[in-house]
CSV table of C-alpha atoms and ligand atoms in Angstrom, one decimal:
chain,number,residue,atom,x,y,z
A,1,UNK,CA,-6.6,48.7,-70.9
A,2,UNK,CA,-3.8,47.4,-73.1
A,3,UNK,CA,-2.7,43.9,-73.0
A,4,UNK,CA,0.4,43.3,-75.1
A,5,UNK,CA,0.1,39.9,-76.6
A,6,UNK,CA,2.9,37.6,-77.2
A,7,UNK,CA,0.8,34.5,-77.9
A,8,UNK,CA,0.8,32.1,-75.1
A,9,UNK,CA,1.2,29.3,-77.6
A,10,UNK,CA,4.7,30.6,-78.3
A,11,UNK,CA,5.5,29.4,-74.8
A,12,UNK,CA,4.3,25.9,-74.4
A,13,UNK,CA,4.0,24.7,-70.8
A,14,UNK,CA,6.4,21.8,-71.5
A,15,UNK,CA,9.0,24.3,-72.4
A,16,UNK,CA,8.6,26.9,-69.7
A,17,UNK,CA,11.7,26.0,-67.8
A,18,UNK,CA,13.7,25.9,-71.0
A,19,UNK,CA,16.6,28.3,-70.6
A,20,UNK,CA,16.6,29.5,-74.2
A,21,UNK,CA,12.9,30.5,-74.1
A,22,UNK,CA,13.6,32.8,-71.1
A,23,UNK,CA,16.6,34.3,-72.6
A,24,UNK,CA,14.7,34.9,-75.8
A,25,UNK,CA,11.9,36.5,-73.8
A,26,UNK,CA,14.3,38.6,-71.7
A,27,UNK,CA,15.9,39.9,-74.9
A,28,UNK,CA,12.3,40.7,-76.1
A,29,UNK,CA,11.7,42.6,-72.8
A,30,UNK,CA,14.8,44.6,-73.1
A,31,UNK,CA,14.0,45.6,-76.7
A,32,UNK,CA,10.4,46.6,-76.1
A,33,UNK,CA,9.6,50.2,-75.4
A,34,UNK,CA,6.7,49.3,-73.2
A,35,UNK,CA,9.1,48.2,-70.5
A,36,UNK,CA,11.4,50.8,-69.1
A,37,UNK,CA,14.9,50.1,-68.2
A,38,UNK,CA,13.9,49.1,-64.7
A,39,UNK,CA,12.0,46.0,-65.9
A,40,UNK,CA,15.2,44.6,-67.4
A,41,UNK,CA,16.9,44.9,-64.0
A,42,UNK,CA,16.2,42.6,-61.2
A,43,UNK,CA,12.7,43.4,-59.9
A,44,UNK,CA,13.5,42.2,-56.3
A,45,UNK,CA,16.4,40.8,-54.4
A,46,UNK,CA,15.0,37.6,-53.2
A,47,UNK,CA,18.0,35.4,-53.8
A,48,UNK,CA,20.9,37.7,-54.5
A,49,UNK,CA,23.1,35.1,-56.1
A,50,UNK,CA,20.6,34.1,-58.7
A,51,UNK,CA,19.5,37.7,-59.2
A,52,UNK,CA,23.0,38.7,-60.2
A,53,UNK,CA,23.0,35.8,-62.6
A,54,UNK,CA,20.1,37.3,-64.5
A,55,UNK,CA,17.2,37.2,-62.1
A,56,UNK,CA,16.2,33.6,-62.8
A,57,UNK,CA,15.4,31.4,-59.9
A,58,UNK,CA,17.8,28.5,-59.5
A,59,UNK,CA,17.0,24.9,-58.5
A,60,UNK,CA,13.3,24.9,-59.5
A,61,UNK,CA,11.8,21.5,-59.8
A,62,UNK,CA,8.6,20.7,-61.6
A,63,UNK,CA,5.6,19.8,-59.4
A,64,UNK,CA,3.1,17.1,-60.2
A,65,UNK,CA,0.4,19.7,-59.4
A,66,UNK,CA,0.6,21.5,-62.7
A,67,UNK,CA,-1.9,22.1,-65.5
A,68,UNK,CA,-1.2,21.9,-69.2
A,69,UNK,CA,-3.6,24.8,-70.0
A,70,UNK,CA,-2.2,27.4,-72.4
A,71,UNK,CA,-0.3,30.0,-70.3
A,72,UNK,CA,-1.4,33.6,-70.1
A,73,UNK,CA,1.3,35.7,-71.7
A,74,UNK,CA,3.9,37.1,-69.3
A,75,UNK,CA,3.0,40.7,-70.2
A,76,UNK,CA,-0.6,40.2,-69.2
A,77,UNK,CA,0.3,38.4,-66.0
A,78,UNK,CA,2.5,41.4,-65.0
A,79,UNK,CA,0.6,44.3,-66.4
A,80,UNK,CA,-3.0,43.5,-65.6
A,81,UNK,CA,-3.1,43.2,-61.8
A,82,UNK,CA,-5.1,43.8,-58.7
A,83,UNK,CA,-2.9,45.1,-55.9
A,84,UNK,CA,-4.8,48.0,-54.3
A,85,UNK,CA,-1.8,49.1,-52.2
A,86,UNK,CA,-0.4,50.2,-55.6
A,87,UNK,CA,-3.6,51.7,-56.9
A,88,UNK,CA,-7.0,50.4,-58.0
A,89,UNK,CA,-6.5,50.5,-61.8
A,90,UNK,CA,-5.4,47.3,-63.5
A,91,UNK,CA,-2.3,49.0,-64.8
A,92,UNK,CA,-1.4,50.9,-61.6
A,93,UNK,CA,0.5,48.0,-59.9
A,94,UNK,CA,2.9,47.7,-62.8
A,95,UNK,CA,3.3,51.5,-63.1
A,96,UNK,CA,3.9,51.9,-59.3
A,97,UNK,CA,5.8,48.7,-58.8
A,98,UNK,CA,9.0,50.4,-57.6
A,99,UNK,CA,7.2,52.1,-54.7
A,100,UNK,CA,7.1,48.7,-53.0
A,101,UNK,CA,10.4,48.2,-51.1
A,102,UNK,CA,11.1,44.5,-50.9
A,103,UNK,CA,14.5,44.6,-49.3
A,104,UNK,CA,15.1,44.2,-46.4
A,105,UNK,CA,12.0,42.0,-45.8
A,106,UNK,CA,11.1,39.8,-42.9
A,107,UNK,CA,8.2,37.6,-42.1
A,108,UNK,CA,6.7,37.4,-38.5
A,109,UNK,CA,5.3,34.1,-37.4
A,110,UNK,CA,2.9,34.5,-34.5
A,111,UNK,CA,0.1,32.9,-32.5
A,112,UNK,CA,-0.7,29.3,-31.8
A,113,UNK,CA,2.5,27.6,-32.6
A,114,UNK,CA,5.6,26.3,-30.8
A,115,UNK,CA,8.1,28.3,-32.8
A,116,UNK,CA,7.0,31.9,-33.3
A,117,UNK,CA,9.6,34.4,-34.5
A,118,UNK,CA,10.7,36.9,-37.0
A,119,UNK,CA,12.6,35.5,-40.1
A,120,UNK,CA,14.5,37.2,-42.8
A,121,UNK,CA,12.9,36.3,-46.1
A,122,UNK,CA,16.0,34.5,-47.3
A,123,UNK,CA,16.1,32.2,-44.2
A,124,UNK,CA,12.3,31.8,-44.4
A,125,UNK,CA,12.5,30.4,-47.9
A,126,UNK,CA,15.8,28.6,-47.9
A,127,UNK,CA,14.8,25.3,-46.3
A,128,UNK,CA,12.2,24.7,-48.9
A,129,UNK,CA,12.0,23.2,-52.3
A,130,UNK,CA,11.2,25.6,-55.1
A,131,UNK,CA,8.5,24.1,-57.4
A,132,UNK,CA,7.1,25.3,-60.6
A,133,UNK,CA,3.3,24.9,-60.7
A,134,UNK,CA,1.0,26.1,-63.5
A,135,UNK,CA,-2.3,27.1,-61.8
A,136,UNK,CA,-5.5,28.8,-62.8
A,137,UNK,CA,-6.2,32.1,-61.1
A,138,UNK,CA,-9.9,33.2,-61.1
A,139,UNK,CA,-10.6,36.7,-60.0
A,140,UNK,CA,-13.9,37.5,-58.3
A,141,UNK,CA,-14.4,40.0,-61.1
A,142,UNK,CA,-14.9,37.2,-63.6
A,143,UNK,CA,-11.6,37.1,-65.5
A,144,UNK,CA,-9.0,34.4,-65.2
A,145,UNK,CA,-5.4,33.7,-66.0
A,146,UNK,CA,-3.1,30.6,-66.2
A,147,UNK,CA,0.2,31.4,-64.4
A,148,UNK,CA,3.4,29.3,-64.1
A,149,UNK,CA,4.2,30.1,-60.4
A,150,UNK,CA,7.4,29.2,-58.6
A,151,UNK,CA,6.6,28.5,-55.0
A,152,UNK,CA,7.0,26.5,-51.9
A,153,UNK,CA,4.5,24.3,-50.2
A,154,UNK,CA,2.5,26.3,-47.6
A,155,UNK,CA,2.0,23.1,-45.5
A,156,UNK,CA,5.7,22.5,-45.3
A,157,UNK,CA,6.3,26.0,-44.2
A,158,UNK,CA,3.5,26.0,-41.5
A,159,UNK,CA,4.6,22.6,-40.1
A,160,UNK,CA,8.1,24.0,-39.5
A,161,UNK,CA,6.6,26.3,-36.9
A,162,UNK,CA,4.7,23.5,-35.1
A,163,UNK,CA,1.1,24.8,-34.9
A,164,UNK,CA,-0.7,23.8,-31.6
A,165,UNK,CA,-4.0,22.0,-31.4
A,166,UNK,CA,-5.6,25.5,-31.0
A,167,UNK,CA,-4.5,26.6,-34.4
A,168,UNK,CA,-7.8,26.4,-36.3
A,169,UNK,CA,-7.1,29.2,-38.8
A,170,UNK,CA,-4.1,30.9,-40.4
A,171,UNK,CA,-4.1,34.7,-41.0
A,172,UNK,CA,-2.0,36.4,-43.6
A,173,UNK,CA,-1.1,40.1,-43.4
A,174,UNK,CA,0.3,42.1,-46.2
A,175,UNK,CA,2.7,45.0,-46.0
A,176,UNK,CA,1.6,48.3,-44.4
A,177,UNK,CA,3.6,51.2,-45.7
A,178,UNK,CA,1.4,54.2,-46.5
A,179,UNK,CA,4.5,56.4,-46.9
A,180,UNK,CA,5.6,54.5,-50.0
A,181,UNK,CA,2.4,52.7,-51.2
A,182,UNK,CA,0.1,55.3,-52.8
A,183,UNK,CA,-3.0,53.1,-52.5
A,184,UNK,CA,-2.7,52.9,-48.8
A,185,UNK,CA,-3.2,56.7,-48.4
A,186,UNK,CA,-6.7,56.1,-49.6
A,187,UNK,CA,-9.2,54.1,-47.5
A,188,UNK,CA,-10.3,51.7,-50.2
A,189,UNK,CA,-9.8,48.9,-47.6
A,190,UNK,CA,-9.1,48.9,-43.9
A,191,UNK,CA,-5.3,48.5,-44.3
A,192,UNK,CA,-3.3,46.4,-44.0
A,193,UNK,CA,-4.7,43.7,-46.3
A,194,UNK,CA,-5.6,40.7,-44.2
A,195,UNK,CA,-6.7,37.3,-45.5
A,196,UNK,CA,-7.2,33.9,-43.9
A,197,UNK,CA,-7.7,30.2,-44.4
A,198,UNK,CA,-9.0,27.4,-42.3
A,199,UNK,CA,-6.0,25.3,-41.1
A,200,UNK,CA,-6.9,22.3,-43.3
A,201,UNK,CA,-7.2,24.6,-46.3
A,202,UNK,CA,-3.8,26.1,-45.6
A,203,UNK,CA,-2.3,22.6,-45.2
A,204,UNK,CA,-3.8,21.4,-48.5
A,205,UNK,CA,-1.0,20.4,-50.9
A,206,UNK,CA,-2.3,22.8,-53.5
A,207,UNK,CA,-1.7,25.9,-51.3
A,208,UNK,CA,1.6,27.5,-52.0
A,209,UNK,CA,3.6,30.6,-51.2
A,210,UNK,CA,4.8,31.9,-54.5
A,211,UNK,CA,8.2,33.6,-54.8
A,212,UNK,CA,8.4,33.7,-58.6
A,213,UNK,CA,6.6,33.3,-61.9
A,214,UNK,CA,7.8,32.3,-65.4
A,215,UNK,CA,11.0,31.0,-63.7
A,216,UNK,CA,11.9,34.4,-62.4
A,217,UNK,CA,11.8,36.3,-59.1
A,218,UNK,CA,8.3,37.6,-58.5
A,219,UNK,CA,7.7,41.0,-60.0
A,220,UNK,CA,6.6,43.6,-57.3
A,221,UNK,CA,3.2,44.0,-58.9
A,222,UNK,CA,2.5,40.3,-58.4
A,223,UNK,CA,3.2,40.4,-54.7
A,224,UNK,CA,7.0,40.3,-54.2
A,225,UNK,CA,8.8,39.0,-52.3
A,226,UNK,CA,6.3,36.3,-51.3
A,227,UNK,CA,2.5,35.9,-51.8
A,228,UNK,CA,0.0,33.2,-51.2
A,229,UNK,CA,-1.7,31.2,-54.0
A,230,UNK,CA,-4.8,29.2,-53.3
A,231,UNK,CA,-6.0,28.2,-56.7
A,232,UNK,CA,-9.5,26.9,-55.9
A,233,UNK,CA,-10.5,30.3,-54.3
A,234,UNK,CA,-11.2,33.7,-55.8
A,235,UNK,CA,-8.0,35.6,-56.4
A,236,UNK,CA,-8.4,38.0,-53.6
A,237,UNK,CA,-7.7,35.2,-51.1
A,238,UNK,CA,-4.2,35.0,-52.4
A,239,UNK,CA,-2.6,37.8,-50.3
A,240,UNK,CA,0.4,39.6,-51.8
A,241,UNK,CA,3.6,40.8,-50.1
A,242,UNK,CA,3.1,39.0,-46.9
A,243,UNK,CA,4.8,40.2,-43.7
A,244,UNK,CA,3.0,38.2,-41.1
A,245,UNK,CA,1.5,34.7,-40.7
A,246,UNK,CA,-0.5,34.1,-37.6
A,247,UNK,CA,-2.1,30.9,-36.3
A,248,UNK,CA,-5.4,31.7,-34.6
A,249,UNK,CA,-8.2,29.9,-32.8
A,250,UNK,CA,-10.9,32.1,-34.2
A,251,UNK,CA,-11.7,33.0,-37.8
A,252,UNK,CA,-9.6,35.9,-39.0
A,253,UNK,CA,-11.3,39.2,-39.8
A,254,UNK,CA,-10.4,39.6,-43.5
A,255,UNK,CA,-10.1,43.0,-45.3
A,256,UNK,CA,-12.6,42.2,-48.1
A,257,UNK,CA,-15.1,40.7,-45.7
A,258,UNK,CA,-15.0,43.8,-43.6
A,259,UNK,CA,-15.4,46.0,-46.7
A,260,UNK,CA,-18.4,44.1,-48.0
A,261,UNK,CA,-19.7,41.2,-45.8
A,262,UNK,CA,-22.5,40.4,-48.2
A,263,UNK,CA,-20.3,40.2,-51.2
A,264,UNK,CA,-17.1,38.6,-49.9
A,265,UNK,CA,-17.4,35.7,-47.5
A,266,UNK,CA,-14.6,34.1,-45.6
A,267,UNK,CA,-14.4,31.0,-47.8
A,268,UNK,CA,-14.8,32.5,-51.2
A,269,UNK,CA,-14.4,29.2,-53.0
A,270,UNK,CA,-14.8,29.6,-56.8
A,271,UNK,CA,-18.4,28.5,-57.3
A,272,UNK,CA,-20.4,29.1,-60.5
A,273,UNK,CA,-23.7,28.6,-58.8
A,274,UNK,CA,-23.3,31.2,-56.1
A,275,UNK,CA,-23.6,34.6,-57.7
A,276,UNK,CA,-21.9,37.7,-56.5
A,277,UNK,CA,-24.8,40.0,-55.4
A,278,UNK,CA,-23.9,42.4,-58.2
A,279,UNK,CA,-23.0,39.9,-61.0
A,280,UNK,CA,-23.1,36.3,-62.1
A,281,UNK,CA,-20.1,34.0,-61.4
A,282,UNK,CA,-21.2,31.4,-64.1
A,283,UNK,CA,-18.7,32.5,-66.7
A,284,UNK,CA,-15.3,34.1,-66.9
A,285,UNK,CA,-13.1,35.7,-69.5
A,286,UNK,CA,-9.7,34.1,-69.7
A,287,UNK,CA,-7.4,37.0,-70.3
A,288,UNK,CA,-6.3,37.0,-74.0
A,289,UNK,CA,-9.4,35.1,-75.2
A,290,UNK,CA,-12.6,36.5,-76.7
A,291,UNK,CA,-15.2,33.8,-76.0
A,292,UNK,CA,-16.1,33.4,-72.3
A,293,UNK,CA,-15.6,30.1,-70.6
A,294,UNK,CA,-17.8,28.4,-68.1
A,295,UNK,CA,-16.5,28.8,-64.6
A,296,UNK,CA,-15.7,25.5,-63.0
A,297,UNK,CA,-16.6,24.4,-59.5
A,298,UNK,CA,-13.6,25.1,-57.2
A,299,UNK,CA,-12.0,26.6,-60.3
A,300,UNK,CA,-11.5,23.1,-61.7
A,301,UNK,CA,-9.9,21.7,-58.6
A,302,UNK,CA,-13.0,19.9,-57.2
A,303,UNK,CA,-11.4,16.5,-57.3
A,304,UNK,CA,-8.6,17.7,-55.0
A,305,UNK,CA,-10.5,20.0,-52.6
A,306,UNK,CA,-14.2,19.2,-52.5
A,307,UNK,CA,-13.7,16.9,-49.5
A,308,UNK,CA,-12.6,19.8,-47.4
A,309,UNK,CA,-16.2,21.1,-47.5
A,310,UNK,CA,-18.2,17.9,-47.1
A,311,UNK,CA,-21.5,18.6,-45.3
A,312,UNK,CA,-21.2,22.4,-45.6
A,313,UNK,CA,-23.8,24.6,-47.2
A,314,UNK,CA,-21.7,26.5,-49.7
A,315,UNK,CA,-24.4,29.0,-50.4
A,316,UNK,CA,-24.3,30.0,-46.8
A,317,UNK,CA,-20.6,29.7,-46.4
A,318,UNK,CA,-19.7,31.5,-49.6
B,1,LIG,N1,-2.1,42.6,-50.6
B,1,LIG,C1,-2.9,42.4,-51.6
B,1,LIG,N2,-3.1,41.1,-52.1
B,1,LIG,C2,-3.9,40.9,-53.1
B,1,LIG,C3,-4.7,41.9,-53.7
B,1,LIG,C4,-4.5,43.2,-53.2
B,1,LIG,O1,-5.1,44.2,-53.6
B,1,LIG,N3,-3.6,43.4,-52.2
B,1,LIG,N4,-5.5,41.6,-54.8
B,1,LIG,C5,-6.0,40.3,-54.9
B,1,LIG,C6,-6.8,40.0,-56.1
B,1,LIG,S1,-8.4,40.6,-56.2
B,1,LIG,C7,-6.3,39.2,-57.1
B,1,LIG,S2,-7.3,38.7,-58.4
B,1,LIG,C8,-4.9,38.7,-57.1
B,1,LIG,C9,-4.2,39.1,-58.4
B,1,LIG,O2,-2.9,38.5,-58.4
B,1,LIG,P1,-2.0,38.8,-59.7
B,1,LIG,O3,-2.0,40.3,-59.9
B,1,LIG,O4,-0.6,38.2,-59.3
B,1,LIG,O5,-2.6,38.1,-60.8
B,1,LIG,O6,-4.2,39.2,-56.0
B,1,LIG,C10,-4.9,39.3,-54.8
B,1,LIG,N5,-4.0,39.6,-53.7
B,2,LIG,MO1,-9.4,39.4,-57.8
């Protein structure tokens, strides 16, 4: 495993929307042999106007929900991934990124809501404010990153479709395209990838749909054109390349829970005192660092989210 390191301290979080930093970095990308010509081109076609202008996202505002942790370098964020549709190796998603066809792309809204429908990705995103939010992402495999996402509020999106009183959960389904996605020709999971949240978790202001990172259109390997980010839960809850969002009355059957019900619960809140059956969750390696860090309750977001779980036994509802 190779992580090219451009030190994160070179990109202070206070500067991450600074135009010159991006241009400098893009020049760096074009000049480095590790990236083929394709990486210098637009990785997706989310917002064609801005893509033509150099693949930066326009009109991004800074959110108050942002950390000042040191950022994980761009190269690690985009070359060390879990995206089983593109292979199970950490470098497979970057290597196979162009197998994911992101245009045209539509998102189906289904289930318990007043306004179901199928929306083109552009129309889906257009009404919403693009926000930059630096979040921690903690993988169940005990590594973590700090990523400057560009996203939209999931609550704002969901409210637009007017969920009914029967909408107790929200289910997220990722792309199913075994013809193009090499990982889906192998039954590592019961494809497509399905995840879910309780409606109050989905409506929490920290939950976002990300469409970019480091100020740019989301690279395919990070779940283009749109993926969920739920920062207080293990990374696998943050479904990539979403094609369907469904409001349901009963708890969704999720791909990882079906694959290993004793290992991957529905909630999967980051919790250092509930071990994975095969390893401890007390510590984590922040990618790029040598010494391990202590894993924080709810990945450090306890103040914001602990009240969602008042009265619940989190050892039972892991
Ligand atoms: N569709 C889909 N979504 C997915 C995955 C996947 O394999 N398929 N992997 C998950 C896991 S385990 C993690 S840790 C994060 C990784 O996101 P990143 O590669 O953008 O850091 O994506 C999650 N979302
Ligand atoms: Mo993960």
